[in-house]
PDB file of C-alpha atoms in Angstrom:
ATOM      1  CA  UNK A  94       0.000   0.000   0.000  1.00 79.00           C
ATOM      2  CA  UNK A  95       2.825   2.556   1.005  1.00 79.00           C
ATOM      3  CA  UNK A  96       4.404   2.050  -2.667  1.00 85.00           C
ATOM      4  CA  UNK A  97       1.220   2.772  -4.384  1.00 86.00           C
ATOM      5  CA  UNK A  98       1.016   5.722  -2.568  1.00 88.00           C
ATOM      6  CA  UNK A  99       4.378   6.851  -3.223  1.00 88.00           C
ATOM      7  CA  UNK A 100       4.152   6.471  -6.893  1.00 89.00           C
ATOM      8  CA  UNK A 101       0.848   8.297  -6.691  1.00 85.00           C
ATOM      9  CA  UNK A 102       2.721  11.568  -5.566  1.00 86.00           C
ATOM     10  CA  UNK A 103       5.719  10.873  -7.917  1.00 87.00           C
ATOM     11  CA  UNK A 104       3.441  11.046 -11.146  1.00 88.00           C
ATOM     12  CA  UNK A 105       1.319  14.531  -9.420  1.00 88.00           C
ATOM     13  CA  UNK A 106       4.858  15.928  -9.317  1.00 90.00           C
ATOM     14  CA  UNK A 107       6.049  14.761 -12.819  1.00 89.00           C
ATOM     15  CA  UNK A 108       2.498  16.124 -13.855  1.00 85.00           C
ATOM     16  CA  UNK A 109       3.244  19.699 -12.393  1.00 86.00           C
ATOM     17  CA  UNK A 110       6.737  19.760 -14.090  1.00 83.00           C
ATOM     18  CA  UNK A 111       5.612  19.022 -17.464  1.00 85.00           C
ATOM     19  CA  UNK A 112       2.941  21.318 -17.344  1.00 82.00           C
ATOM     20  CA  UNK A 113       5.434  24.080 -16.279  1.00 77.00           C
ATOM     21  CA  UNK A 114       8.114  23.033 -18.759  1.00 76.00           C
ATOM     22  CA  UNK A 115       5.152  23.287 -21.276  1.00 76.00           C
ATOM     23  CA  UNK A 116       4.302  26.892 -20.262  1.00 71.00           C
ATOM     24  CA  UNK A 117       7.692  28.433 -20.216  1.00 66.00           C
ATOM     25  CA  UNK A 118       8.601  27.106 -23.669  1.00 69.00           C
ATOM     26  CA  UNK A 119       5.364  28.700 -24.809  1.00 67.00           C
ATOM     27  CA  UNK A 120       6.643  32.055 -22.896  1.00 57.00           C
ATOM     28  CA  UNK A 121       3.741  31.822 -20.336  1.00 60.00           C
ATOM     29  CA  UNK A 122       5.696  30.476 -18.091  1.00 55.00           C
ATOM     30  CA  UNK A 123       7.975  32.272 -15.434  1.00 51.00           C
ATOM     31  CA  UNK A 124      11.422  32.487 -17.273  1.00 59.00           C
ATOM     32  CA  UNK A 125      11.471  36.413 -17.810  1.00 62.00           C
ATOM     33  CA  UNK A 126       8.206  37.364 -15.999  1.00 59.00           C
ATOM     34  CA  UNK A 127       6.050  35.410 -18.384  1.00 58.00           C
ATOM     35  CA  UNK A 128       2.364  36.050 -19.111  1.00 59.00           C
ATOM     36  CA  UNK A 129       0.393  36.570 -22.916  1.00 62.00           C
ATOM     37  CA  UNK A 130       1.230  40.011 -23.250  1.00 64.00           C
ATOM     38  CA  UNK A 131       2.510  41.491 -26.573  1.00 69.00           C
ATOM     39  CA  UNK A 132       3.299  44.666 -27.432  1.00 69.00           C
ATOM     40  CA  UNK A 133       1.883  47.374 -29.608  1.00 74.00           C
ATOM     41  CA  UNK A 134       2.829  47.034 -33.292  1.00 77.00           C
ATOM     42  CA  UNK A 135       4.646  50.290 -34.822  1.00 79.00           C
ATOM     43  CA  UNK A 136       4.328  50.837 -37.955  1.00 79.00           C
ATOM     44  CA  UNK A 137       6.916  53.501 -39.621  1.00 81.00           C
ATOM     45  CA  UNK A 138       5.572  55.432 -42.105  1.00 82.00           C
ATOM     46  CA  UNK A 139       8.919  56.222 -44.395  1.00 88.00           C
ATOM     47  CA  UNK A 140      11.352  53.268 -43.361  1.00 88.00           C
ATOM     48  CA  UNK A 141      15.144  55.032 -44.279  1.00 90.00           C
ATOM     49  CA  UNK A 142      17.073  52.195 -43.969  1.00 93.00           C
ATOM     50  CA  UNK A 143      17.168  48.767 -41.515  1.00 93.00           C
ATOM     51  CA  UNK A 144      19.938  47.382 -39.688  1.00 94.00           C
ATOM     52  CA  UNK A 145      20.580  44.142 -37.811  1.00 95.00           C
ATOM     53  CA  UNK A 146      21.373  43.169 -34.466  1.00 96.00           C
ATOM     54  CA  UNK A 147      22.619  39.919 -32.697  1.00 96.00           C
ATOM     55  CA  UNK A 148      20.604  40.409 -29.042  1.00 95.00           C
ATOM     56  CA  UNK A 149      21.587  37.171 -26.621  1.00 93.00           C
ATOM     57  CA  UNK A 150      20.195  36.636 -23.477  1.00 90.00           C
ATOM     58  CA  UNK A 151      16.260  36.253 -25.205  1.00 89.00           C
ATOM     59  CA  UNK A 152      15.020  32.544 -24.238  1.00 85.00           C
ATOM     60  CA  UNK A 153      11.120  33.276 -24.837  1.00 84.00           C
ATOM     61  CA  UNK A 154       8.184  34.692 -26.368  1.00 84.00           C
ATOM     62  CA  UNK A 155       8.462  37.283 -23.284  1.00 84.00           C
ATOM     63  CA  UNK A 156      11.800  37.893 -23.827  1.00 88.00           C
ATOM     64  CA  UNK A 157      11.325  38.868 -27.451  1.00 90.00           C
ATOM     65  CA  UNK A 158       8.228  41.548 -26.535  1.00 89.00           C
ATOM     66  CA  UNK A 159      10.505  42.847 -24.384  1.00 90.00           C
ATOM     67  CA  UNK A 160      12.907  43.843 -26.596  1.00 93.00           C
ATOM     68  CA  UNK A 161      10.343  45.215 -28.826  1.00 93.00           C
ATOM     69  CA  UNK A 162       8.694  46.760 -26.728  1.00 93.00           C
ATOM     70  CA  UNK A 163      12.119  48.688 -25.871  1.00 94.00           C
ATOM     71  CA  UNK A 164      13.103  49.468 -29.237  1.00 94.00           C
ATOM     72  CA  UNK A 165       9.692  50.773 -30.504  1.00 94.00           C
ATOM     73  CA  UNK A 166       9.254  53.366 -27.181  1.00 93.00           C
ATOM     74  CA  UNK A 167      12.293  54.867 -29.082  1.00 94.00           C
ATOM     75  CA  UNK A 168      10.579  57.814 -31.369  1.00 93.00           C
ATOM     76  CA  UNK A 169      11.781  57.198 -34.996  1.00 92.00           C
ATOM     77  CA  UNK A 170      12.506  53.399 -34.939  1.00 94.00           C
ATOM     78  CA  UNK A 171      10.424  50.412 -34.910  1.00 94.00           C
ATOM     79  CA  UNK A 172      11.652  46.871 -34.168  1.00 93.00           C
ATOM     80  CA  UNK A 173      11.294  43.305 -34.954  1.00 93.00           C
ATOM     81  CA  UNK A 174      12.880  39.895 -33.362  1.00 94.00           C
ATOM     82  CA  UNK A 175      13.046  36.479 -34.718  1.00 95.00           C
ATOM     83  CA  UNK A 176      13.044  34.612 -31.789  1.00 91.00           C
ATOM     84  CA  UNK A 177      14.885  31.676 -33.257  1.00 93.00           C
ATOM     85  CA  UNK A 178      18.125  33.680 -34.962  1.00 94.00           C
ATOM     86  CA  UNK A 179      18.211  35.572 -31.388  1.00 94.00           C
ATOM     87  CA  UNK A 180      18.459  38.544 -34.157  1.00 96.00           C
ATOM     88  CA  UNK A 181      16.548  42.333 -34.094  1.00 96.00           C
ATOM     89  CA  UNK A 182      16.224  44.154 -36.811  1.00 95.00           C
ATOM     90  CA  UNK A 183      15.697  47.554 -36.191  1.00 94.00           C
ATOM     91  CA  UNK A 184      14.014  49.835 -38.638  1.00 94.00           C
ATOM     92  CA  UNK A 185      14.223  53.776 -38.851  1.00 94.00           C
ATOM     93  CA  UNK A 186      12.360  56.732 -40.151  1.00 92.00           C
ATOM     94  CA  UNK A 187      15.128  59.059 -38.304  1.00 91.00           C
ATOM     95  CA  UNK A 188      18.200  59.154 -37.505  1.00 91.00           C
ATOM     96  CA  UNK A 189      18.771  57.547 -34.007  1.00 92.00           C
ATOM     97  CA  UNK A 190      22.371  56.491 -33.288  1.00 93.00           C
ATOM     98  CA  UNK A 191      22.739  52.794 -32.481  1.00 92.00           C
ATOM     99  CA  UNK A 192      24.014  53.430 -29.080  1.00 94.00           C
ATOM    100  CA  UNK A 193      21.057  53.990 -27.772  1.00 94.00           C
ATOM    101  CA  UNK A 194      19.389  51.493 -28.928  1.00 94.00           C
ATOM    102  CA  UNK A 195      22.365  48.639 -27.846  1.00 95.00           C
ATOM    103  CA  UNK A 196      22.287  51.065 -24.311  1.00 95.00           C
ATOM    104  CA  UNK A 197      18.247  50.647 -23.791  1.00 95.00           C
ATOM    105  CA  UNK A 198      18.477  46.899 -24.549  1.00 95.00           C
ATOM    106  CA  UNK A 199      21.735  46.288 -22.015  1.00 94.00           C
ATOM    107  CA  UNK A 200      19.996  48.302 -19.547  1.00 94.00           C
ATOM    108  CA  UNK A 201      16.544  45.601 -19.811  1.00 90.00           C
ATOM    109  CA  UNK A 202      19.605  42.760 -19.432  1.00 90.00           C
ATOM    110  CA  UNK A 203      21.031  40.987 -22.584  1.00 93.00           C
ATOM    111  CA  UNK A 204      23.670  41.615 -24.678  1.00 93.00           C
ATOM    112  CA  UNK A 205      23.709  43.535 -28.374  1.00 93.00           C
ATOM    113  CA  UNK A 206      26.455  43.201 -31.357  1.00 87.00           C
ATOM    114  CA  UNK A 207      26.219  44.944 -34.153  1.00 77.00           C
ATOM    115  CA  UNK A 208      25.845  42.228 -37.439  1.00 68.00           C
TER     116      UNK A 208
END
């Protein structure tokens, strides 16, 4: 009786864990704060030019409305991330120097090269 009863709480606690694992690989999880959030779009009406940024430290779905979220509060410049190239391209309808954009990012926690 006392083994059925401990396998009993071994598969509720294997239960839990996958369904954790299951929400923090969908980014609702707790990684980076988690939650279904996303961020408001921006759409730029004359795009001058686009540039490309390597961003690690972004794990999830969070993580990468985050960083747009960052980089589109900046007036003239709208971002994107691809989640899966850990890459944000940043497009701009003025000219904002790229420091501030790698300093807003570093500030929020990960780390920016220029590509």
């Amino acid at each position: 009786m006392g083994d059925y009863i401990i396998i009993g709480v071994l598969a509720v606690i294997v239960c839990i864990g996958v369904v954790y694992t299951i929400k923090h690989f969908k980014g609702e999880g707790g990684c980076c704060g988690g939650g279904s959030y996303k961020p408001k779009k921006k759409k730029l009406s004359n795009v001058l030019y686009q540039r490309t940024f390597k961003v690690d430290g972004m794990h999830c779905e969070h993580c990468k409305n985050r960083v747009e979220e960052i980089v589109n509060d900046i007036k003239g410049v709208a971002g994107r991330v691809d989640l899966k190239k850990g890459e944000l391209t940043v497009f701009y309808a003025d000219d904002v120097a790229d420091e501030i954009i790698k300093a807003r990012i570093e500030r929020a926690g990960y780390t920016v090269e220029s590509k």
